[in-house]
Structures are given as structure tokens and as C-alpha cells.
Coordinates of N, CA and C in Angstrom, one line a residue:
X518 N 0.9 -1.2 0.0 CA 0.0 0.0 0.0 C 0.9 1.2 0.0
X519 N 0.8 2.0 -0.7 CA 1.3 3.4 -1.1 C 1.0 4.4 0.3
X520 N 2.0 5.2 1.0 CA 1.7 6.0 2.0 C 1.0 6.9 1.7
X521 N 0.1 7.2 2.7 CA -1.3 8.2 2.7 C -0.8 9.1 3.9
X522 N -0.6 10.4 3.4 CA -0.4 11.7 4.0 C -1.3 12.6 4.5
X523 N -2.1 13.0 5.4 CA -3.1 14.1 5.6 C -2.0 15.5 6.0
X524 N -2.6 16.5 5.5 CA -1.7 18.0 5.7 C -2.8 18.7 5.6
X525 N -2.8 19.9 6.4 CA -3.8 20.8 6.4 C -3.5 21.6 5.2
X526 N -4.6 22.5 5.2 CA -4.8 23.3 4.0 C -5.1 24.7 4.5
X527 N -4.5 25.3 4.3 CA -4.6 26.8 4.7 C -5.2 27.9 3.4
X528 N -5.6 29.4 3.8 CA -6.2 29.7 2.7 C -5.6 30.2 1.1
X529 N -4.7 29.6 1.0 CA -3.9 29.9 -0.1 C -4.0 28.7 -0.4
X530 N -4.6 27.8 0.4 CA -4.9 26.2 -0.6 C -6.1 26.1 -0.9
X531 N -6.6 27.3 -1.3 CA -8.2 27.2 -1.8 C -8.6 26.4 -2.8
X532 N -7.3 26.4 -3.6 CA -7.9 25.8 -5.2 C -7.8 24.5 -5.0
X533 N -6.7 24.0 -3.9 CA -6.3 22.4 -3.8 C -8.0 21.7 -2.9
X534 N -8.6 22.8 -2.4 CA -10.2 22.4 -1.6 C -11.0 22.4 -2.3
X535 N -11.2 23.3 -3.2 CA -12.2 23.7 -4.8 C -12.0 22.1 -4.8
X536 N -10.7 22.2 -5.5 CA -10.9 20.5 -6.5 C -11.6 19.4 -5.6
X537 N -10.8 19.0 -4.5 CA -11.5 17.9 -4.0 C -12.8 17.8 -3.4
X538 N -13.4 19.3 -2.8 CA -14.9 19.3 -2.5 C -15.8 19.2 -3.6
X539 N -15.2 19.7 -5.1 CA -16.4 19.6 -6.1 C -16.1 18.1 -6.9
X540 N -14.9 17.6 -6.5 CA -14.8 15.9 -6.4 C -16.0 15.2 -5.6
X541 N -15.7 15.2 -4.4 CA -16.8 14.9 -3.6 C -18.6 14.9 -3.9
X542 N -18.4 16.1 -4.4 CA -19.9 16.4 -4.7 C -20.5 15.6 -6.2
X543 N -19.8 15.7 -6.7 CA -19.8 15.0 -7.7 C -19.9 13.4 -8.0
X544 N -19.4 13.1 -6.7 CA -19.1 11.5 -6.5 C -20.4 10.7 -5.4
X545 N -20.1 12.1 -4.9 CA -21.9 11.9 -3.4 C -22.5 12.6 -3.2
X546 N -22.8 12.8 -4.4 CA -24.0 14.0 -4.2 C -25.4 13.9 -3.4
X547 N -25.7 12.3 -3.3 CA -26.5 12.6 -1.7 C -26.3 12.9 -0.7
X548 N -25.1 12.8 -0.2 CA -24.2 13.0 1.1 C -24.0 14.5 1.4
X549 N -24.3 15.3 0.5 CA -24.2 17.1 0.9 C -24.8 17.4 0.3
X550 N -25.5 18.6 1.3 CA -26.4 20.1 1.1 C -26.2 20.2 -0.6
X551 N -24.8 20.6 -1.1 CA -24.6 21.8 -2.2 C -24.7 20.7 -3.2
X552 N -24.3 21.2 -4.0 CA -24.6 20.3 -5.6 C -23.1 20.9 -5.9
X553 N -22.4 20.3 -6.7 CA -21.1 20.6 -7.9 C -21.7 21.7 -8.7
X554 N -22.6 21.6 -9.5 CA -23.0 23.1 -10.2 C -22.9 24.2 -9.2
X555 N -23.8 24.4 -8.5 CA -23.7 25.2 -7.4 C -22.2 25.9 -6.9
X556 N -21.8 25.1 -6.3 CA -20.5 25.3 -5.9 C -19.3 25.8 -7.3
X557 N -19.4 25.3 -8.3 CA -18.2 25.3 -9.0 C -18.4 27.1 -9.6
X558 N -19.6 27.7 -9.3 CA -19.8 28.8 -9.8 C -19.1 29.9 -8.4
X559 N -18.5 29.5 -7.3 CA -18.4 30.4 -6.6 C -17.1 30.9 -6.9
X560 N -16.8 32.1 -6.7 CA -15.2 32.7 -6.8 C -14.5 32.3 -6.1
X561 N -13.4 33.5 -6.3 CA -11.9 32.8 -4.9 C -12.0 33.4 -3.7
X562 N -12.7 34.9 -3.6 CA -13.5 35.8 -2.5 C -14.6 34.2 -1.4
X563 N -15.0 33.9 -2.1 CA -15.8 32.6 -1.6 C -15.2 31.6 -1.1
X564 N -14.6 30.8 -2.0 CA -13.5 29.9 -1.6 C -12.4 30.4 -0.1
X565 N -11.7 31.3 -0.2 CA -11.0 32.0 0.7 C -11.2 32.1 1.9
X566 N -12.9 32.6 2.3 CA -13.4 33.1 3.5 C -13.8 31.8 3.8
X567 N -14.2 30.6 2.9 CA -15.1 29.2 3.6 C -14.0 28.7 4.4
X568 N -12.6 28.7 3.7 CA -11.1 28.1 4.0 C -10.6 28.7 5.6
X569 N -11.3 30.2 5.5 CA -10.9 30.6 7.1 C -11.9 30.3 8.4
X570 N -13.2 30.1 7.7 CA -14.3 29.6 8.6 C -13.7 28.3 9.9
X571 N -13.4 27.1 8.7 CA -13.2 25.8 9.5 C -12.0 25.5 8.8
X572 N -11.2 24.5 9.4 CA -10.2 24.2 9.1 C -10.0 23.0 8.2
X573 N -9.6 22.3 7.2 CA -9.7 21.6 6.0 C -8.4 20.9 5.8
X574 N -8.4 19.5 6.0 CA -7.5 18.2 6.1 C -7.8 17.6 4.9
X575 N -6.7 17.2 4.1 CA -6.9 16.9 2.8 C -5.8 15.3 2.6
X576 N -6.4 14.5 2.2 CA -5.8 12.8 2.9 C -4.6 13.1 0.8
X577 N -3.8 12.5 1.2 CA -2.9 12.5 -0.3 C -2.3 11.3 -0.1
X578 N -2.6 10.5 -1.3 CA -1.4 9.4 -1.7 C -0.8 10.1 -3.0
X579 N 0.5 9.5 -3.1 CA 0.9 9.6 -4.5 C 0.8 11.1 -5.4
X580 N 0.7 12.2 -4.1 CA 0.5 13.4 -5.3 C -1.0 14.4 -5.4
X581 N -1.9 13.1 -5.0 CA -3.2 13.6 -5.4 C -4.3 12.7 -4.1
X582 N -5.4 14.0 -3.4 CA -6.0 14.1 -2.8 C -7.0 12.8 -2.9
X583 N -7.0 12.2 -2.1 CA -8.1 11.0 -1.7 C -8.5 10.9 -0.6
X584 N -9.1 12.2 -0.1 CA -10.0 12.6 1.0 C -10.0 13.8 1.5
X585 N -11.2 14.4 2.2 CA -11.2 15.4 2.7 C -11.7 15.3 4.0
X586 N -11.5 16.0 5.1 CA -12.4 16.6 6.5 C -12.5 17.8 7.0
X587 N -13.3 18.1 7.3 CA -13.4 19.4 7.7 C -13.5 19.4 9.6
X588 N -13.0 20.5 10.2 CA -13.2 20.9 11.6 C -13.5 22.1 11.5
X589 N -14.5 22.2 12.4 CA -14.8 23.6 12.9 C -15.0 23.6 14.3
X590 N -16.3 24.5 14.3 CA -16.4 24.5 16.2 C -17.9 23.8 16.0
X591 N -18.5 23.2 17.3 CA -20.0 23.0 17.3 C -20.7 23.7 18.0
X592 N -21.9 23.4 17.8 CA -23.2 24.7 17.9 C -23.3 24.3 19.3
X593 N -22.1 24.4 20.1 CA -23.0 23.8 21.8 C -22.9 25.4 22.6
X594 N -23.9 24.6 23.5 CA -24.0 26.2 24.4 C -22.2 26.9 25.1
X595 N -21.5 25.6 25.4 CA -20.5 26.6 26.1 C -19.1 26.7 24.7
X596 N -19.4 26.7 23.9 CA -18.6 26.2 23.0 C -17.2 26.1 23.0
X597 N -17.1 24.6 23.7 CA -16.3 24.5 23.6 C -15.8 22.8 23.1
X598 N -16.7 22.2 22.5 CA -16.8 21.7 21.0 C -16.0 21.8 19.8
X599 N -15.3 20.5 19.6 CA -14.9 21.1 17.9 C -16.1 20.3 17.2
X600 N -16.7 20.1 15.9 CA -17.4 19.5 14.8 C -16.7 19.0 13.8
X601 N -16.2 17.9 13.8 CA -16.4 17.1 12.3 C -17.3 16.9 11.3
X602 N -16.7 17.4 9.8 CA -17.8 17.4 9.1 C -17.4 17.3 7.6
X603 N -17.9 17.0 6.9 CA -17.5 17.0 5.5 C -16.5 15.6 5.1
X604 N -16.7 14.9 5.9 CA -15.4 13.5 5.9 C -16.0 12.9 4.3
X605 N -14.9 13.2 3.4 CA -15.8 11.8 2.2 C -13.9 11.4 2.1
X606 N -13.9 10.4 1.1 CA -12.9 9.4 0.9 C -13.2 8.6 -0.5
X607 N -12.1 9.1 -1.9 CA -12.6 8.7 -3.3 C -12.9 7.2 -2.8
X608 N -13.7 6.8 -3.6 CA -14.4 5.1 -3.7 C -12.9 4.2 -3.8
X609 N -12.2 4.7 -4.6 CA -10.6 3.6 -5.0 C -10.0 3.7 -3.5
X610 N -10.0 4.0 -3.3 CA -8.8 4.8 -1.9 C -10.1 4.4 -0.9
X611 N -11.5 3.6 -0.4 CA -11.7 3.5 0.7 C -11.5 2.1 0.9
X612 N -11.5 1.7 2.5 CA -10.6 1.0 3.0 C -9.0 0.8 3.4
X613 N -8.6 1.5 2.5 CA -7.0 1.8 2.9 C -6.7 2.5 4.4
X614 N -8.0 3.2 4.7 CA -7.0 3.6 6.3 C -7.3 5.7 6.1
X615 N -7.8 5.5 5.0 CA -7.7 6.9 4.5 C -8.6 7.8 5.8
X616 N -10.0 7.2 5.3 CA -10.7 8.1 6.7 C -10.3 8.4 8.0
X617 N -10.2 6.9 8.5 CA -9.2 6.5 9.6 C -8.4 7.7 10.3
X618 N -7.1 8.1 8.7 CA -6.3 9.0 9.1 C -6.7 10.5 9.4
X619 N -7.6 10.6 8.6 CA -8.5 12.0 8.4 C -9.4 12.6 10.0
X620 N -9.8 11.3 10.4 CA -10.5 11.2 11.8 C -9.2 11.8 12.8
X621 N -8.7 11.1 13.0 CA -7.1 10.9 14.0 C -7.2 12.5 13.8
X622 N -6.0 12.8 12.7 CA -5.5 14.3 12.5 C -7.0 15.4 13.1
X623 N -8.0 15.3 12.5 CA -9.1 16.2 13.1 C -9.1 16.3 14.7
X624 N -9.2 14.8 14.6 CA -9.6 15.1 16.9 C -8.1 15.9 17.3
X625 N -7.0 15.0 16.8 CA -5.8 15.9 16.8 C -6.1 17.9 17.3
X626 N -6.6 17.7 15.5 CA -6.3 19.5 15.6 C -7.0 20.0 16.4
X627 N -8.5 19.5 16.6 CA -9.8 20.2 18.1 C -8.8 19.9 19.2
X628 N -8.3 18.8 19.8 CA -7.4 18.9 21.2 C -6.8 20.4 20.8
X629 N -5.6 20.3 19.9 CA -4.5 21.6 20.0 C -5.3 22.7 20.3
X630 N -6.8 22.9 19.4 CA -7.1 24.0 19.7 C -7.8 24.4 20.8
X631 N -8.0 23.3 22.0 CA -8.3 23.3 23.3 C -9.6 22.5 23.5
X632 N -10.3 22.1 22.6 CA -11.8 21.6 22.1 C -11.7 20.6 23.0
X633 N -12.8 19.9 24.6 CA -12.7 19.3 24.7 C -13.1 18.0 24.3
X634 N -14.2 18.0 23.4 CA -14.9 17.1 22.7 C -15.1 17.4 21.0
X635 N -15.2 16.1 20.2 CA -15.3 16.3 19.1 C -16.5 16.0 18.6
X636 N -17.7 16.6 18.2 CA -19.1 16.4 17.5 C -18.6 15.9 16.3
X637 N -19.1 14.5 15.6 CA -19.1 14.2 14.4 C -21.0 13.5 14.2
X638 N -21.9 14.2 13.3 CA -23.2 13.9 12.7 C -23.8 13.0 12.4
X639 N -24.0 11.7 12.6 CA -24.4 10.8 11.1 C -25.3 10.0 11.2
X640 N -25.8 10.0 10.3 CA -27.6 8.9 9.5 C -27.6 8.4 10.5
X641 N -28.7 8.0 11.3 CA -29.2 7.0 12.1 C -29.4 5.7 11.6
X642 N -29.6 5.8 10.0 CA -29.7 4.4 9.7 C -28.5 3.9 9.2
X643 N -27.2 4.7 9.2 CA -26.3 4.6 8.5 C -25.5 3.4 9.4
X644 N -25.8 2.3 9.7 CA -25.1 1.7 10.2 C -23.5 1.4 10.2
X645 N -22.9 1.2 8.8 CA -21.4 1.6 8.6 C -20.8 2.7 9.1
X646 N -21.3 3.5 8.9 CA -20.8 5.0 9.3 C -20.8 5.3 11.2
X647 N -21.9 4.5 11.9 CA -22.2 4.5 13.4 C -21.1 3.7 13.7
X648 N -21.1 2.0 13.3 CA -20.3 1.4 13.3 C -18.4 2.2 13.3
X649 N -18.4 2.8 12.3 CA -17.1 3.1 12.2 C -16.5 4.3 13.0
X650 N -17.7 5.6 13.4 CA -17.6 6.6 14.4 C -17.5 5.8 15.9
X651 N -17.6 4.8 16.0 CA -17.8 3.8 17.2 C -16.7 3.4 17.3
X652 N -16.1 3.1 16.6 CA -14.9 2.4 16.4 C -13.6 3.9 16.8
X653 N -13.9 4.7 16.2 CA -12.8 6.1 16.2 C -13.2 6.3 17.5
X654 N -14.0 5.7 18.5 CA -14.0 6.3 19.9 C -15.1 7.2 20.3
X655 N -15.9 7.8 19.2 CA -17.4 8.5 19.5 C -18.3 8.0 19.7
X656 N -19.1 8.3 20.5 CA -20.3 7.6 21.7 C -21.4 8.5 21.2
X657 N -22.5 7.3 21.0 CA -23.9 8.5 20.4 C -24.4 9.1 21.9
X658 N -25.5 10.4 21.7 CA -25.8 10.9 22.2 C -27.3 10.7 22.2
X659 N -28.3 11.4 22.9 CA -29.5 11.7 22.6 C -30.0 12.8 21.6
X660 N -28.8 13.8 21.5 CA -29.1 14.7 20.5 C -29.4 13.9 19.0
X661 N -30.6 14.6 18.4 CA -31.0 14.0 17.2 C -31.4 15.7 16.4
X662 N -31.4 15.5 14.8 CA -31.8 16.8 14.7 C -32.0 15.5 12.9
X663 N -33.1 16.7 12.1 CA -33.5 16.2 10.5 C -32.0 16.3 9.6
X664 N -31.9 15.5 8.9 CA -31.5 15.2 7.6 C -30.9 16.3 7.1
X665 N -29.9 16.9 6.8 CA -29.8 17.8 5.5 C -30.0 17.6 4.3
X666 N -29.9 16.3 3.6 CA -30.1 15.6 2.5 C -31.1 14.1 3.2
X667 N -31.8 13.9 2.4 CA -32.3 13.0 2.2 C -32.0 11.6 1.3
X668 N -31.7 10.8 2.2 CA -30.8 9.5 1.8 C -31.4 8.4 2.8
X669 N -31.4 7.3 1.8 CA -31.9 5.9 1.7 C -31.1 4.9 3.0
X670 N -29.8 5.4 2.9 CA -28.5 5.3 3.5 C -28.6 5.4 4.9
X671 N -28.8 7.1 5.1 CA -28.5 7.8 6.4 C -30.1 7.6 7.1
X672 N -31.1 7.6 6.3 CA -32.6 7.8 6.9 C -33.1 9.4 7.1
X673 N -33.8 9.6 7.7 CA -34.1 11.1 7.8 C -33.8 12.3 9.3
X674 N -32.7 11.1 9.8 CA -32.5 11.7 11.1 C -30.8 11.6 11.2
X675 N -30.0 12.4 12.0 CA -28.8 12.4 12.6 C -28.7 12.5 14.1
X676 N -27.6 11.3 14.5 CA -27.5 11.3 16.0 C -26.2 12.2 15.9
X677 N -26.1 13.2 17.0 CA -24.7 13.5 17.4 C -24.0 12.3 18.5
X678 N -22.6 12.4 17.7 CA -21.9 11.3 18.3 C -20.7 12.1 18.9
X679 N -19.8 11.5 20.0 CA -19.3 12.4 20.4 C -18.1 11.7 20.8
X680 N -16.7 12.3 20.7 CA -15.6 12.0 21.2 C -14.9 12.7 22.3
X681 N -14.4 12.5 23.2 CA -14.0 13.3 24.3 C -12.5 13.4 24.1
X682 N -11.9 14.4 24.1 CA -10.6 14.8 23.8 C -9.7 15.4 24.7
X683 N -8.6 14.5 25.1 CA -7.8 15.2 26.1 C -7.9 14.0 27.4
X684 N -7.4 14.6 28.3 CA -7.3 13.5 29.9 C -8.7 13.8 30.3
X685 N -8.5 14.9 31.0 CA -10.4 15.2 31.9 C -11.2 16.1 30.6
X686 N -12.0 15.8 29.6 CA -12.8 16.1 29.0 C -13.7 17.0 29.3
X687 N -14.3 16.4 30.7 CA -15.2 17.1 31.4 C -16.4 16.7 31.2
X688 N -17.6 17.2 31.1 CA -19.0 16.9 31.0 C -19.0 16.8 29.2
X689 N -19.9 16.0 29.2 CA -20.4 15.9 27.7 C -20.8 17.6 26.8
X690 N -20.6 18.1 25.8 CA -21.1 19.2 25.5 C -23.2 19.1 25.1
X691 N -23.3 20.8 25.8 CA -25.2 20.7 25.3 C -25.2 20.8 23.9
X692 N -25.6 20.2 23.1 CA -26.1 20.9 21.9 C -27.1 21.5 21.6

């Protein structure tokens, strides 16, 4: 197996996010809000400011991007939450370890940035995906909220799942 690198992307790697987000979209388009058309019409004023919003992990074998994740912060009351979001992984390149790595480096960067817990979203019916957030050490919660897309997959509901980051975590975050 060919070594798989994740590096952050800062905002002068806009165009290396362009590509692989409207990769993604294009590949799962049930899996996100936006559509590839949508998106590929936005400028670099656009691109730029999304790049400074949350922070953007980009998985590379061999030269070229086979995965993305996104961190930001989550919507909890004392915010002090990071959010995982946007995790996809090209079809060729899953199972290799790719997501895996993409997960790790995220909880990673929410610890550095003090986050004691890590919110990551997903389908309630998505059994693989619970399964595998299970596995990375996130524990569902009672928080539930609707679907952003509608998928056969995920069902029409998301559990927040949660990872605690660091020695004393502390209390679970409210959402």
C-alpha cells in the first residue's frame, strides 16, 4: 500500500479544496447540502473566506487528494466543542486507512485548539458509518436533529456522536 499523508490546508490552498470538494460532490451527491454546479460557480473571495471559517484536512497518496475533512467548532452552548464534518474518501482509496487518518488528525487539531470534545453527525440508519464513528471512539448521544439531504442510507434523522478529547474532557457538551 502506497503511503497516505493528511496536511492541512490553509487559505492559499483554496484551489487544492475547490478540487476535492467539487470531487466529492460530484461522487456523493447525496451525502451534501450543495450540488457541484452550485459550488463550482463560486469565486476565490468565496473559496477564501469558507477556508478561514473551519479548518480543512486533505488525505494525499501519491501526489493527489483522496480525501477530505473538515473541523470547525460546534453549535454547543458553552462552545467549547470542535465539529467534524464534510469527511468523504474517493471510492478507489476507501478502506485503505484513508478516513481513519483524516478522523485521527481532526480530533488531533480540536485537542490543539483546546476543544474538549469532538461532535461528528451521522444517518441513524447509517449503520457503517455509526459502526465506524464507534470504532474512532465516539459515543452516540440523545441529541438527534433532521437530515440535511435525504438518503436511503443515512434515513431522515442524525445522532450526534461524540468523542472526548484530552485527559479530563469534562461533561459531555449541550447541543
Amino acid at each position: 500500500m502506497t503511503d497516505i499523508t493528511v496536511r492541512p490546508l490553509g487559505e492559499d490552498d483554496w484551489e487544492d479544496y475547490r478540487s476535492v470538494r467539487l470531487s466529492a460532490l460530484r461522487e456523493s451527491p447525496e451525502a451534501f447540502v450543495a450540488t457541484a454546479d452550485e459550488e463550482e460557480s463560486y469565486d476565490e473571495a468565496f473559496w477564501r473566506e469558507r477556508m478561514q471559517r473551519s479548518a480543512r484536512l486533505v488525505a494525499e497518496r501519491e501526489g493527489s487528494a483522496v480525501g477530505v475533512v473538515s473541523v470547525g467548532t460546534a453549535k454547543a452552548d458553552d462552545g467549547s466543542a470542535g465539529e467534524l464534518f464534510g469527511l468523504w474518501v474517493r471510492p478507489e482509496a476507501r478502506g485503505l486507512g484513508v478516513a481513519t487518518r483524516l478522523v485521527k488528525q481532526g480530533a488531533a487539531l480540536a485537542a490543539k485548539r483546546g476543544n474538549s470534545h469532538l461532535v461528528y453527525w451521522v444517518g441513524t440508519d447509517n449503520g457503517r458509518a455509526v459502526a465506524f464513528a464507534s470504532g474512532m471512539g465516539f459515543r452516540p448521544t440523545d441529541y438527534r436533529r433532521p437530515m440535511g439531504v435525504v438518503s436511503e442510507e443515512d434515513g431522515d434523522e442524525e445522532v450526534a456522536m461524540v468523542l472526548p478529547l484530552g485527559n479530563d474532557p469534562g461533561p459531555q457538551p449541550h447541543l
